[in-house]
XYZ file of C-alpha atoms in Angstrom:
651
model
C 111.838 -22.142 -59.617
C 115.509 -21.363 -58.927
C 116.744 -22.408 -55.530
C 118.519 -19.449 -53.931
C 118.690 -20.051 -50.175
C 119.193 -22.722 -47.555
C 116.679 -23.539 -44.821
C 116.526 -20.563 -42.442
C 116.508 -20.885 -38.667
C 112.839 -19.855 -38.554
C 112.006 -22.507 -41.152
C 114.058 -25.104 -39.321
C 112.276 -24.428 -36.021
C 108.873 -24.659 -37.716
C 109.646 -27.820 -39.669
C 107.191 -30.627 -38.742
C 108.584 -33.719 -37.044
C 106.943 -37.168 -37.207
C 107.072 -39.778 -34.420
C 105.146 -42.527 -32.541
C 103.659 -44.749 -35.231
C 100.979 -47.446 -34.850
C 99.446 -49.768 -37.457
C 95.985 -51.316 -37.033
C 93.097 -53.228 -38.625
C 95.266 -55.674 -40.565
C 97.368 -52.870 -42.009
C 94.420 -50.778 -43.201
C 95.049 -47.771 -40.932
C 98.131 -45.964 -39.660
C 98.326 -43.499 -36.791
C 101.302 -41.241 -36.155
C 102.170 -38.021 -34.346
C 103.116 -34.812 -36.109
C 104.865 -32.155 -34.036
C 104.504 -28.586 -35.286
C 105.593 -25.196 -33.932
C 103.454 -22.293 -32.803
C 105.966 -19.434 -32.676
C 103.299 -16.898 -31.726
C 102.748 -18.745 -28.429
C 106.257 -20.257 -28.276
C 105.099 -23.864 -27.989
C 105.418 -27.127 -29.853
C 102.134 -28.892 -30.493
C 101.678 -32.641 -30.958
C 98.722 -34.038 -32.855
C 97.780 -37.600 -33.746
C 97.106 -38.122 -37.458
C 95.364 -41.069 -39.116
C 95.983 -42.459 -42.595
C 93.384 -44.730 -44.183
C 95.164 -46.995 -46.665
C 92.236 -47.812 -48.961
C 91.046 -44.208 -49.318
C 94.601 -42.806 -49.203
C 93.580 -39.940 -46.955
C 95.191 -38.265 -43.914
C 93.386 -36.359 -41.189
C 94.202 -35.187 -37.644
C 92.444 -36.544 -34.567
C 93.074 -33.310 -32.659
C 93.846 -29.762 -33.793
C 94.852 -26.409 -32.337
C 95.602 -26.182 -28.639
C 93.972 -29.527 -27.874
C 96.958 -31.837 -28.335
C 97.410 -35.606 -28.502
C 100.251 -38.150 -28.645
C 101.202 -41.862 -28.323
C 98.486 -43.451 -30.519
C 97.827 -47.213 -30.269
C 95.189 -49.116 -32.269
C 93.006 -51.676 -30.511
C 93.322 -55.314 -31.661
C 90.652 -56.091 -34.295
C 88.532 -53.075 -33.381
C 87.887 -49.615 -34.783
C 89.246 -48.043 -31.603
C 92.250 -45.744 -31.244
C 93.679 -44.866 -27.825
C 96.000 -41.925 -27.350
C 97.322 -39.552 -24.697
C 96.130 -36.036 -23.905
C 97.195 -33.676 -21.145
C 94.264 -32.818 -18.885
C 94.299 -29.898 -16.461
C 95.908 -26.491 -16.261
C 99.674 -25.954 -16.659
C 101.594 -27.398 -13.668
C 98.612 -29.519 -12.644
C 98.154 -31.043 -16.108
C 98.426 -34.845 -16.226
C 98.618 -37.291 -19.125
C 95.425 -39.319 -19.506
C 94.250 -41.939 -22.002
C 91.529 -40.912 -24.441
C 89.594 -43.326 -26.659
C 88.233 -42.569 -30.134
C 85.664 -45.056 -31.428
C 85.134 -43.465 -34.902
C 81.447 -44.384 -34.881
C 80.053 -42.907 -31.667
C 82.511 -40.753 -29.737
C 85.167 -38.315 -30.867
C 87.091 -38.647 -27.624
C 86.371 -40.409 -24.338
C 88.713 -39.838 -21.424
C 89.012 -43.303 -19.887
C 91.573 -42.612 -17.135
C 91.708 -39.967 -14.444
C 94.965 -40.886 -12.762
C 96.170 -38.374 -10.166
C 99.788 -38.719 -11.277
C 99.045 -39.267 -14.952
C 99.701 -42.172 -17.311
C 103.246 -43.173 -18.302
C 102.973 -46.130 -20.730
C 99.976 -48.117 -21.938
C 99.051 -51.067 -24.174
C 95.790 -52.729 -25.158
C 94.773 -56.064 -23.757
C 94.903 -58.673 -26.572
C 91.099 -59.046 -26.530
C 90.638 -55.291 -26.925
C 88.395 -55.102 -23.851
C 90.726 -53.004 -21.739
C 93.987 -51.129 -21.440
C 96.944 -51.776 -19.147
C 98.983 -48.754 -18.136
C 101.560 -47.588 -15.616
C 101.237 -44.597 -13.343
C 103.248 -43.229 -10.431
C 102.112 -43.588 -6.841
C 100.534 -40.460 -5.384
C 101.494 -38.697 -2.160
C 100.675 -40.707 0.946
C 98.372 -39.223 3.579
C 101.369 -38.791 5.906
C 103.244 -36.871 3.225
C 100.222 -34.670 2.535
C 99.973 -33.825 6.246
C 103.698 -33.094 6.394
C 103.427 -30.656 3.497
C 100.417 -28.948 5.073
C 102.194 -28.630 8.411
C 105.777 -27.807 7.447
C 105.800 -26.942 3.756
C 107.873 -28.572 1.023
C 111.118 -30.398 1.810
C 112.731 -33.662 0.758
C 114.909 -36.367 2.293
C 117.447 -36.843 -0.489
C 117.876 -40.414 -1.786
C 115.032 -41.646 0.429
C 111.746 -40.423 -0.988
C 111.171 -42.217 -4.278
C 107.846 -42.861 -5.916
C 107.377 -46.111 -7.804
C 105.481 -46.796 -11.017
C 102.841 -49.535 -10.872
C 100.618 -51.386 -13.332
C 96.857 -50.785 -13.626
C 93.989 -51.931 -15.826
C 90.896 -50.105 -17.036
C 87.961 -51.844 -18.738
C 86.677 -50.122 -21.875
C 82.954 -50.833 -21.387
C 83.030 -49.585 -17.807
C 84.924 -46.459 -18.853
C 82.452 -45.729 -21.665
C 79.486 -46.136 -19.295
C 81.120 -43.786 -16.816
C 81.654 -41.263 -19.620
C 77.986 -41.495 -20.666
C 76.821 -40.969 -17.083
C 79.003 -37.908 -16.710
C 77.874 -36.532 -20.104
C 74.207 -36.870 -19.124
C 74.639 -34.767 -15.996
C 73.795 -31.092 -16.042
C 76.496 -28.786 -17.375
C 76.521 -26.907 -14.070
C 77.482 -30.104 -12.237
C 81.228 -29.914 -11.539
C 81.619 -33.603 -10.787
C 84.813 -35.044 -12.301
C 85.126 -38.402 -14.032
C 85.990 -41.282 -11.725
C 89.384 -42.931 -11.590
C 88.212 -46.390 -12.670
C 91.064 -48.874 -12.471
C 92.225 -52.187 -11.089
C 95.593 -52.330 -9.363
C 97.654 -55.075 -11.015
C 100.889 -54.517 -9.041
C 101.616 -52.925 -5.676
C 103.858 -49.827 -5.836
C 105.364 -50.819 -2.482
C 106.907 -53.951 -4.033
C 108.926 -52.442 -6.906
C 108.796 -49.900 -9.733
C 107.652 -51.044 -13.190
C 109.876 -49.633 -15.955
C 108.462 -51.664 -18.827
C 105.860 -54.355 -19.464
C 104.055 -56.372 -22.116
C 101.297 -58.985 -22.349
C 101.228 -62.506 -23.750
C 99.001 -62.936 -26.849
C 96.360 -64.786 -24.804
C 96.313 -61.993 -22.218
C 96.956 -64.357 -19.311
C 100.531 -63.329 -18.532
C 102.448 -60.099 -18.237
C 106.208 -59.650 -18.386
C 107.347 -56.873 -16.053
C 110.741 -55.161 -16.089
C 111.187 -53.786 -12.587
C 113.644 -51.972 -10.349
C 113.506 -51.870 -6.533
C 112.827 -48.110 -6.585
C 111.744 -45.423 -9.000
C 115.148 -43.744 -8.748
C 116.571 -43.112 -12.234
C 119.963 -44.357 -10.983
C 118.599 -47.700 -9.821
C 120.043 -50.272 -12.249
C 119.093 -53.458 -10.397
C 116.596 -54.648 -12.985
C 114.560 -57.835 -12.646
C 112.060 -59.482 -14.983
C 108.917 -60.992 -13.470
C 106.233 -63.073 -15.148
C 102.839 -62.208 -13.706
C 99.863 -64.569 -13.832
C 97.233 -61.856 -14.212
C 94.214 -63.797 -12.865
C 96.002 -65.456 -9.956
C 98.238 -62.374 -9.433
C 101.214 -64.669 -8.876
C 104.694 -63.311 -9.603
C 107.644 -65.405 -10.752
C 111.082 -63.800 -10.852
C 113.185 -64.955 -13.805
C 116.820 -65.921 -13.430
C 118.257 -63.199 -15.657
C 121.515 -61.436 -14.800
C 122.272 -58.059 -16.338
C 120.805 -54.603 -16.776
C 117.630 -54.964 -18.858
C 116.183 -52.162 -20.980
C 112.532 -51.145 -20.622
C 111.243 -53.056 -23.679
C 110.097 -56.706 -23.629
C 108.021 -58.657 -26.198
C 106.242 -62.039 -26.111
C 106.474 -64.709 -28.795
C 103.234 -65.500 -30.684
C 102.790 -68.705 -28.611
C 103.363 -66.788 -25.356
C 106.080 -69.190 -24.137
C 109.100 -66.983 -24.830
C 110.098 -63.367 -24.334
C 112.706 -61.213 -26.046
C 114.453 -58.225 -24.487
C 117.682 -56.243 -24.691
C 120.156 -56.057 -21.848
C 123.735 -55.267 -20.969
C 125.342 -58.654 -20.421
C 126.904 -58.516 -16.931
C 125.735 -58.114 -13.367
C 124.526 -54.633 -12.345
C 127.371 -53.944 -9.897
C 129.915 -54.209 -12.689
C 128.601 -51.054 -14.335
C 129.271 -48.874 -11.333
C 132.954 -49.115 -12.191
C 133.148 -49.667 -15.955
C 131.564 -48.159 -19.039
C 128.416 -49.806 -20.348
C 128.870 -52.395 -23.052
C 126.609 -52.583 -26.067
C 123.197 -54.021 -25.327
C 122.458 -57.573 -26.475
C 119.140 -59.064 -27.640
C 118.175 -62.261 -25.793
C 115.342 -64.756 -26.101
C 114.273 -66.447 -22.870
C 112.066 -69.552 -22.642
C 109.594 -68.819 -19.859
C 108.516 -72.457 -19.500
C 112.043 -73.915 -19.456
C 113.385 -70.920 -17.485
C 116.505 -70.556 -19.608
C 118.038 -68.319 -22.250
C 117.771 -70.013 -25.642
C 119.341 -67.311 -27.861
C 121.812 -64.503 -27.231
C 122.562 -62.240 -30.196
C 126.049 -61.292 -28.990
C 127.975 -61.918 -32.210
C 126.055 -59.129 -34.036
C 128.059 -56.528 -32.029
C 125.293 -53.922 -32.286
C 122.645 -52.910 -29.808
C 119.399 -54.485 -31.053
C 116.110 -53.319 -29.534
C 112.952 -55.450 -29.961
C 109.803 -53.696 -31.172
C 107.262 -56.504 -31.717
C 107.400 -60.294 -32.074
C 105.517 -61.227 -35.238
C 104.879 -64.484 -37.085
C 107.830 -63.618 -39.353
C 110.234 -62.950 -36.466
C 111.115 -60.196 -34.043
C 110.757 -56.738 -35.536
C 113.730 -54.818 -34.136
C 115.848 -51.731 -34.726
C 119.578 -51.134 -34.423
C 122.246 -48.649 -35.350
C 124.805 -49.598 -38.002
C 127.513 -46.927 -38.050
C 125.876 -43.684 -39.247
C 122.564 -45.341 -40.083
C 119.579 -46.459 -37.982
C 117.685 -49.450 -39.384
C 114.876 -51.931 -38.784
C 114.680 -55.608 -39.610
C 113.618 -59.059 -38.501
C 115.525 -61.248 -36.037
C 114.803 -64.980 -36.069
C 114.853 -67.280 -33.050
C 118.175 -68.582 -34.371
C 119.684 -65.099 -34.242
C 119.601 -64.378 -37.973
C 119.292 -60.631 -38.690
C 117.594 -59.427 -41.895
C 117.465 -55.661 -42.593
C 114.278 -54.342 -44.183
C 113.825 -51.954 -47.103
C 117.006 -49.842 -47.106
C 120.730 -50.454 -47.222
C 121.556 -46.761 -47.708
C 122.275 -44.257 -44.934
C 118.969 -43.539 -43.266
C 117.421 -42.942 -39.882
C 114.333 -44.968 -38.964
C 112.794 -43.277 -35.954
C 109.937 -45.644 -35.075
C 108.213 -48.739 -36.471
C 105.213 -51.001 -35.892
C 103.873 -54.163 -37.523
C 100.733 -56.220 -37.835
C 100.943 -59.480 -35.817
C 101.659 -61.533 -38.941
C 104.578 -59.283 -39.862
C 103.255 -58.754 -43.400
C 102.610 -55.022 -43.011
C 105.194 -52.760 -41.428
C 104.778 -49.026 -40.859
C 107.772 -46.872 -40.034
C 109.112 -43.305 -40.006
C 112.291 -42.831 -42.013
C 114.598 -39.929 -42.836
C 117.234 -40.167 -45.530
C 119.561 -37.924 -47.521
C 117.862 -34.788 -48.889
C 114.497 -35.836 -47.431
C 112.569 -34.988 -44.296
C 111.088 -37.611 -41.966
C 108.328 -39.477 -43.805
C 105.823 -42.213 -42.951
C 106.095 -45.455 -44.924
C 103.971 -48.576 -45.023
C 106.085 -51.446 -46.297
C 108.203 -49.672 -48.960
C 105.580 -47.094 -49.958
C 105.904 -43.499 -48.749
C 102.531 -42.100 -47.657
C 103.473 -38.574 -46.520
C 105.144 -35.666 -48.293
C 106.905 -33.689 -45.565
C 109.959 -33.357 -47.842
C 108.124 -30.713 -49.854
C 109.680 -28.185 -47.430
C 112.936 -28.742 -49.352
C 111.493 -28.283 -52.844
C 112.674 -24.677 -53.177
C 115.663 -24.876 -50.855
C 119.361 -25.413 -51.353
C 120.752 -28.313 -49.338
C 124.274 -28.913 -48.128
C 126.120 -31.911 -49.543
C 126.641 -34.509 -46.830
C 129.256 -37.250 -47.012
C 130.821 -39.717 -44.616
C 134.575 -39.431 -44.142
C 136.994 -41.547 -42.096
C 140.334 -40.664 -40.500
C 142.826 -42.241 -38.133
C 143.980 -41.139 -34.674
C 147.442 -41.302 -33.123
C 146.351 -44.194 -30.906
C 145.114 -46.270 -33.831
C 141.337 -45.702 -33.908
C 139.350 -45.121 -37.087
C 136.878 -42.263 -36.640
C 133.949 -41.632 -38.964
C 132.250 -38.285 -39.318
C 129.634 -36.422 -41.332
C 131.033 -33.616 -43.490
C 128.604 -30.975 -44.774
C 129.733 -28.862 -47.742
C 128.069 -26.099 -49.785
C 125.989 -27.225 -52.775
C 128.516 -25.395 -54.985
C 131.612 -26.629 -53.184
C 134.884 -25.507 -54.792
C 137.756 -27.981 -54.321
C 140.286 -25.227 -55.054
C 139.120 -23.162 -52.102
C 139.928 -23.521 -48.398
C 136.911 -23.101 -46.154
C 136.538 -22.143 -42.485
C 135.516 -25.191 -40.437
C 133.004 -25.672 -37.646
C 133.062 -28.911 -35.642
C 129.671 -29.893 -34.178
C 129.944 -32.639 -31.536
C 126.971 -34.864 -30.671
C 125.893 -35.671 -27.108
C 125.660 -39.031 -25.415
C 128.395 -40.195 -25.658
C 126.461 -43.329 -26.735
C 124.852 -41.674 -29.717
C 125.998 -40.536 -33.152
C 125.635 -37.990 -35.923
C 123.876 -39.065 -39.131
C 124.120 -37.729 -42.716
C 120.524 -36.521 -42.538
C 119.427 -32.902 -42.917
C 118.084 -30.955 -39.940
C 118.360 -33.781 -37.410
C 120.407 -31.486 -35.196
C 117.860 -29.314 -33.407
C 120.403 -27.138 -31.579
C 122.950 -26.110 -34.194
C 121.835 -24.837 -37.665
C 124.171 -26.851 -39.904
C 122.847 -25.567 -43.235
C 122.854 -21.982 -42.001
C 126.541 -22.388 -41.155
C 127.127 -23.763 -44.648
C 125.238 -20.845 -46.222
C 127.547 -18.451 -44.362
C 130.593 -20.081 -45.952
C 131.617 -22.804 -43.478
C 132.056 -26.516 -43.933
C 130.837 -28.524 -40.936
C 132.285 -31.706 -39.462
C 130.261 -33.891 -37.068
C 132.641 -36.545 -35.656
C 131.412 -39.852 -34.270
C 134.124 -39.900 -31.630
C 135.162 -42.905 -29.517
C 132.245 -44.001 -27.350
C 129.699 -43.334 -30.105
C 127.141 -46.075 -30.673
C 126.784 -48.116 -33.844
C 130.470 -48.956 -34.295
C 130.731 -52.068 -32.153
C 131.438 -52.808 -28.521
C 135.214 -52.224 -28.614
C 134.733 -48.725 -30.039
C 131.872 -48.000 -27.635
C 134.022 -48.757 -24.581
C 137.238 -47.180 -25.866
C 136.666 -43.929 -23.961
C 136.720 -45.667 -20.543
C 138.974 -43.438 -18.374
C 139.791 -41.522 -21.566
C 137.046 -38.875 -21.498
C 138.173 -35.519 -22.805
C 141.698 -36.646 -23.605
C 140.659 -39.291 -26.131
C 137.715 -37.241 -27.368
C 139.972 -34.269 -28.068
C 142.295 -36.505 -30.097
C 139.328 -37.682 -32.180
C 138.256 -34.091 -32.878
C 141.675 -32.589 -33.569
C 142.773 -35.499 -35.754
C 139.674 -34.875 -37.885
C 140.634 -31.207 -38.177
C 144.191 -32.198 -39.156
C 142.831 -34.641 -41.738
C 140.822 -31.899 -43.449
C 143.812 -29.545 -43.319
C 145.997 -32.157 -45.020
C 143.313 -32.703 -47.676
C 143.324 -28.973 -48.416
C 139.642 -28.625 -47.561
C 139.878 -26.113 -44.693
C 141.796 -23.093 -43.497
C 143.672 -24.185 -40.350
C 143.485 -20.622 -38.974
C 139.681 -20.522 -39.025
C 138.251 -23.400 -36.984
C 135.498 -23.374 -34.342
C 133.955 -26.112 -32.209
C 130.638 -26.560 -30.406
C 128.469 -29.243 -28.814
C 125.628 -29.938 -26.392
C 125.674 -32.168 -23.281
C 128.565 -34.618 -23.774
C 129.397 -32.583 -26.869
C 129.409 -29.515 -24.640
C 131.864 -31.240 -22.305
C 134.222 -32.034 -25.196
C 133.898 -28.415 -26.366
C 134.754 -27.190 -22.854
C 137.789 -29.470 -22.903
C 138.791 -27.914 -26.241
C 138.509 -24.377 -24.856
C 140.845 -24.967 -21.879
C 143.132 -27.690 -23.252
C 143.870 -26.244 -26.698
C 144.716 -23.076 -28.609
C 143.767 -24.559 -31.990
C 140.313 -22.985 -32.188
C 139.198 -19.453 -32.977
C 135.958 -19.824 -31.018
C 134.111 -22.382 -28.886
C 130.481 -22.842 -27.805
C 129.689 -24.991 -24.759
C 126.059 -26.161 -24.507
C 124.948 -27.821 -21.239
C 128.509 -29.112 -20.828
C 130.509 -30.556 -17.924
C 133.397 -28.357 -16.794
C 134.504 -30.264 -13.697
C 133.763 -33.969 -13.180
C 133.697 -33.627 -9.385
C 131.209 -30.763 -9.618
C 129.157 -32.862 -12.018
C 129.361 -36.006 -9.857
C 127.950 -34.375 -6.722
C 125.164 -32.503 -8.524
C 123.861 -34.696 -11.356
C 120.828 -36.994 -11.189
C 122.865 -39.854 -12.738
C 125.989 -40.236 -10.582
C 126.439 -43.788 -11.917
C 127.363 -42.326 -15.311
C 130.550 -40.774 -13.917
C 131.591 -43.887 -12.030
C 130.980 -45.985 -15.134
C 133.194 -43.922 -17.407
C 135.921 -42.900 -14.951
C 136.018 -46.183 -13.027
C 135.996 -44.607 -9.563
C 134.530 -41.928 -7.333
C 136.398 -38.618 -7.052
C 137.370 -39.594 -3.492
C 138.948 -42.878 -4.587
C 140.763 -41.560 -7.663
C 141.004 -37.756 -7.718
C 143.721 -37.952 -10.385
C 141.430 -39.337 -13.106
C 138.799 -36.714 -12.271
C 141.428 -33.991 -12.588
C 142.957 -35.392 -15.785
C 139.613 -35.446 -17.598
C 138.169 -32.152 -16.269
C 138.317 -29.005 -18.428
C 138.839 -26.838 -15.314
C 142.191 -28.513 -14.654
C 143.555 -26.706 -17.716
C 141.810 -23.358 -17.145
C 145.108 -21.450 -16.781
C 145.936 -22.178 -20.439
C 142.512 -21.123 -21.759
C 142.650 -18.442 -24.447
C 139.713 -19.094 -26.792
C 136.562 -16.911 -26.957
C 133.817 -19.083 -25.484
C 130.028 -18.910 -25.531
C 128.388 -20.897 -22.713
C 124.683 -21.822 -22.910
C 122.893 -23.682 -20.130
C 119.403 -24.399 -18.807
C 118.577 -23.003 -15.387
C 116.799 -26.212 -14.308
C 119.199 -28.741 -15.849
C 119.317 -31.827 -13.594
C 121.422 -33.965 -15.940
C 124.290 -31.455 -16.178
C 123.481 -28.984 -13.383
C 124.150 -25.301 -13.960
C 127.121 -24.961 -11.507
C 129.194 -26.479 -14.335
C 128.441 -23.434 -16.495
C 129.194 -20.908 -13.759
C 132.476 -22.604 -12.873
C 133.780 -22.465 -16.445
C 132.536 -18.911 -16.946
C 134.095 -17.609 -13.744
C 137.428 -19.208 -14.600
C 137.449 -17.671 -18.081
C 136.396 -14.273 -16.755
C 139.144 -14.248 -14.113
C 141.684 -14.962 -16.845
C 140.261 -12.152 -19.033
C 139.302 -14.643 -21.773
C 136.424 -13.342 -23.872
C 133.351 -15.277 -22.774
C 129.580 -15.028 -22.570
C 127.254 -17.007 -20.317
C 123.590 -17.366 -21.274
C 121.260 -18.988 -18.722
C 117.889 -20.027 -20.158
C 115.244 -19.563 -17.485
C 113.012 -22.548 -16.786
C 114.899 -24.782 -19.252
C 116.160 -28.243 -18.353
C 118.885 -30.192 -20.130
C 117.750 -29.043 -23.561
C 115.365 -26.607 -25.238
C 111.703 -27.557 -25.122
C 110.176 -24.521 -26.831
C 110.665 -23.249 -30.394
C 111.739 -19.845 -29.080
C 114.530 -21.466 -27.080
C 115.676 -23.503 -30.081
C 115.660 -20.344 -32.179
C 117.595 -18.305 -29.607
C 120.262 -20.998 -29.148
C 120.771 -21.377 -32.891
C 120.836 -17.633 -33.580
C 123.338 -17.032 -30.769
C 125.653 -19.731 -32.110
C 125.361 -18.526 -35.695
C 126.273 -14.983 -34.679
C 129.081 -16.139 -32.373
C 130.891 -18.132 -35.043
C 130.285 -15.647 -37.860
C 131.816 -12.936 -35.661
C 134.764 -14.966 -34.350
C 135.642 -17.422 -37.128
């Protein structure tokens, strides 16, 4: 069949997405989550799927409106635990459900009032450890009943704590409830043991030693998202004794035990927490800590990439990391030797899991001209890429250019399948968020801007990995400290100039867009420059002082600008798009979520009002009920269609 069209926006929105993989029973079964779209009801639906290796068959655990996610196989048992949302709408809470494959299709084994956050099996398979958030105290309940809802800002945090539920007890409780009359409205009991006290600290991450006797807890004093004072504790589960480890730095939420249970591996930023209030984060570093000797025995600092541990196997630590415009997995030895697995080409490995011996590894990988697929070892076991069989695909290539201040910037360039080197094309620049993230040469990874639809309409598209992007080493990652906007603009415009010099694009027809940090850079472009024919600002910062006093992560601004706006108003002014509003002249589309806590909506109104007062063509679209990004297929579709129309009309 002749391929005549690119992937449409409707097709893009409805394209399945795979995530959350788990391997069990000595590599004989795989579980993963497939997200699909229901446009008729404007919802995404997540369902756990199982693949049986010997029979080579796939089947879903849940279907239709009954959704599931986060599957984890029990050790050496035919049990699969996963998450479902129980309850109606706003009152719905995530609970753990157990499938035994021989007796029960689904047993709800938790009934936590605040829902389950993270969970893992005990090594003996007899129970599950999970974290949940503390519920309202009796005093708080009385206050709400008496006075209504109000909050003491920065004082009323709820902490996450660790619990345990025994499988046999949960199954017996389920049987008792099932045997009651259908008219009986009695709910299942909340059967759990409290492992930690929520009054002591908040648990952000945890794992268990292979013998099940110890737990490693990554904790912060409060449940506040801005609280970066992380500590690692080793918990003797039977004695309930806690030992705080002497580890300095900001630790991520993932920790893994060695097979002998005497060592742990984790990723952290290498300096004391206070340092990061006034300087940009450095790349995270993988460390191995000897719990018995109470000392760090390996620090993988020379790798100069952020390495995140997944599981410690007999072959080494299964880990993932970003290497320029590629996201990979591999094994890290106790000596710090890093060995990539399976692919040296540009790819994006979204999630991975391994059997304890490290001989069987399951992972989800996307690569050029292919959708996300599930692999076990090097064998692909899904065929999601069939959605591309009858579709044209843009040609993606990595290009590199230099800036005036001596940096080398890499970007993804998307061209038409029938690209003509004798023709000059209009250009659209699509800027990723973060800033500690990157664009990859993978189709349809961008869920906000329809790259291939732009290409079908005659554009070429550049996605720059500007200074501050991850995957390019620590020096590059920190090079936008006190250079936000100014340095970012240089990275974007130098890429435009590079393509002009190469004869690829028409300098008179260039547009720029981005979401979150990309939206901020786009806002900077609209007020600071007259080089663009049109701009789109998605959930972007327009004024750093406005952002600082409204966002839920104030530490971000202090980290990148090195001060508060009261201590150094000049740097806040220099890097704020609103400082240059009087020179704005570019038609600008502004899109923002009404309930955005990360980049609160006053940023959108401030930019819009400034542009309107100056009679600059501008549109402001506020998406009702939306947070920092779209969470429904209809919202994704609307955002993409609005951008497509905006740039077709203006560029």
